[in-house]
mmCIF file of C-alpha atoms in Angstrom:
data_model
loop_
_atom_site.group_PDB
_atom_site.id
_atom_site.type_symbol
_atom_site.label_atom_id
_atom_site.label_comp_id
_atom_site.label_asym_id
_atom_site.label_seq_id
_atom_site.Cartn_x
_atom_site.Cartn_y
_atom_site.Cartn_z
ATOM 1 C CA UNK A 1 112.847 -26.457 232.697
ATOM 2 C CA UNK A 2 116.133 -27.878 234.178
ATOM 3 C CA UNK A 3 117.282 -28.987 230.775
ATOM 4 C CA UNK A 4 116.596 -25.466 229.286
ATOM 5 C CA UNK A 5 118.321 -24.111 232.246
ATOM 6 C CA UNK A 6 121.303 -26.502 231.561
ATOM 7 C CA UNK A 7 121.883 -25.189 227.618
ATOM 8 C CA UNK A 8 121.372 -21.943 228.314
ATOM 9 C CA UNK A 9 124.373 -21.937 231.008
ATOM 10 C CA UNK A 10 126.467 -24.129 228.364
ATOM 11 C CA UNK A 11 125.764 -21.127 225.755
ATOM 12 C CA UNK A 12 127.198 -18.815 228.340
ATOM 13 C CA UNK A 13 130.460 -20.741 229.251
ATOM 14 C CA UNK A 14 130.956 -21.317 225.519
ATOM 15 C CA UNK A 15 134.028 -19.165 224.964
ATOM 16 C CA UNK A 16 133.418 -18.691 221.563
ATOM 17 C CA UNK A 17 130.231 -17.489 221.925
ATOM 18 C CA UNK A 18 131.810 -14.000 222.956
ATOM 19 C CA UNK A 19 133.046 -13.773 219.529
ATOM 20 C CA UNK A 20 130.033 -13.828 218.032
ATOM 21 C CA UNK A 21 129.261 -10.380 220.196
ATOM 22 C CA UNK A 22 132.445 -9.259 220.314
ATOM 23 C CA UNK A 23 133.423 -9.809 224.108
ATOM 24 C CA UNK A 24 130.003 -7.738 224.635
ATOM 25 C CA UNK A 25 128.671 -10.091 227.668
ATOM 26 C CA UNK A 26 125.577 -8.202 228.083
ATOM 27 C CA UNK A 27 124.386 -8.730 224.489
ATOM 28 C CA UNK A 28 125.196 -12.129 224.410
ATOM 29 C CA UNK A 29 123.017 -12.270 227.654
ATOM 30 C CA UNK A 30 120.053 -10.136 226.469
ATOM 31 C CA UNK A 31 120.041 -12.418 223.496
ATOM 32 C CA UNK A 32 120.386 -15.727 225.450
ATOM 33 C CA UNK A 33 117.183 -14.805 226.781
ATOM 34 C CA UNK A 34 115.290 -13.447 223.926
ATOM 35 C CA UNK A 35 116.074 -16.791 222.731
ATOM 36 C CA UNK A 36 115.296 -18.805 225.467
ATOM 37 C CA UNK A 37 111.127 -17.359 225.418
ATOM 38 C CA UNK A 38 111.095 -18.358 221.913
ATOM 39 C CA UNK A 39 109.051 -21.028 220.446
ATOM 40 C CA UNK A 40 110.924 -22.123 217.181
ATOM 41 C CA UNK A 41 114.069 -22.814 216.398
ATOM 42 C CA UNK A 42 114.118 -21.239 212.996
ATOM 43 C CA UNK A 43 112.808 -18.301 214.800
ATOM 44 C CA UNK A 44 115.925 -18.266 217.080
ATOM 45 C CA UNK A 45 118.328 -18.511 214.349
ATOM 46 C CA UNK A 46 116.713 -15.968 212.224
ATOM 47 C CA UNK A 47 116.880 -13.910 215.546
ATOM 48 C CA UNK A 48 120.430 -14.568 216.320
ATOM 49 C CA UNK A 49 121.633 -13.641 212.717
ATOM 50 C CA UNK A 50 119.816 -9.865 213.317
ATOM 51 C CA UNK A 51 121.639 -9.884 216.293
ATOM 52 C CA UNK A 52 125.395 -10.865 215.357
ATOM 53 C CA UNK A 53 127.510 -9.646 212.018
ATOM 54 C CA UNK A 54 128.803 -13.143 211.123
ATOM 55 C CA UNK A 55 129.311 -15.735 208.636
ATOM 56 C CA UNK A 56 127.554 -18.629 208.780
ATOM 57 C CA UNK A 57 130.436 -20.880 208.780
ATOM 58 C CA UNK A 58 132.302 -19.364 211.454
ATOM 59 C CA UNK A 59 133.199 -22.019 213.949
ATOM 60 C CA UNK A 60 131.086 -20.021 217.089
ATOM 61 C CA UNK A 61 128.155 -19.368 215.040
ATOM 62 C CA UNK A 62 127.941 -22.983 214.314
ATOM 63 C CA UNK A 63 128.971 -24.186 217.686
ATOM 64 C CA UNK A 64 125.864 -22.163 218.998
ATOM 65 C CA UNK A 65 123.355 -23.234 216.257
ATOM 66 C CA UNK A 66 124.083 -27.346 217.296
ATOM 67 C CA UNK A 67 123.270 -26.058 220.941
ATOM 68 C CA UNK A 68 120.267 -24.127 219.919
ATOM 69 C CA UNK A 69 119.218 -27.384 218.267
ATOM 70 C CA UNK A 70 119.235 -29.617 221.179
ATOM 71 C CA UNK A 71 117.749 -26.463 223.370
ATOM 72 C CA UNK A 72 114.593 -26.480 221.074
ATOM 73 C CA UNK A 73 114.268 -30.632 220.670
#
């Protein structure tokens, strides 16, 4: 639980996360959390691209895909 806590605040203090929502910081927090009660990771990325209107090699997107990777491990 503390280590989910942990990435969860390091997806929030990631400044380019706000990109990815366009500066909107109660999106990126609604999502966050969506994310955070579910049980895959393919299911959070899959989740995250309906969410966000990006390409997947912007630098942000990526940035929050390695976190999302260590969140589910």
């Amino acid at each position: 639980e503390q280590i989910k806590y942990r990435l969860l605040h390091q997806l929030r203090l990631r400044l380019g996360m706000h990109e990815l929502f366009n500066g909107d910081s109660e999106q990126m927090n609604r999502v966050i959390e969506q994310i955070s009660e579910m049980s895959s990771l393919d299911t959070a990325i899959a989740f995250l691209y309906s969410k966000v209107n990006v390409d997947e090699e912007n630098e942000a997107m990526i940035d929050f895909q390695e976190l999302l990777k260590k969140y589910f491990n």
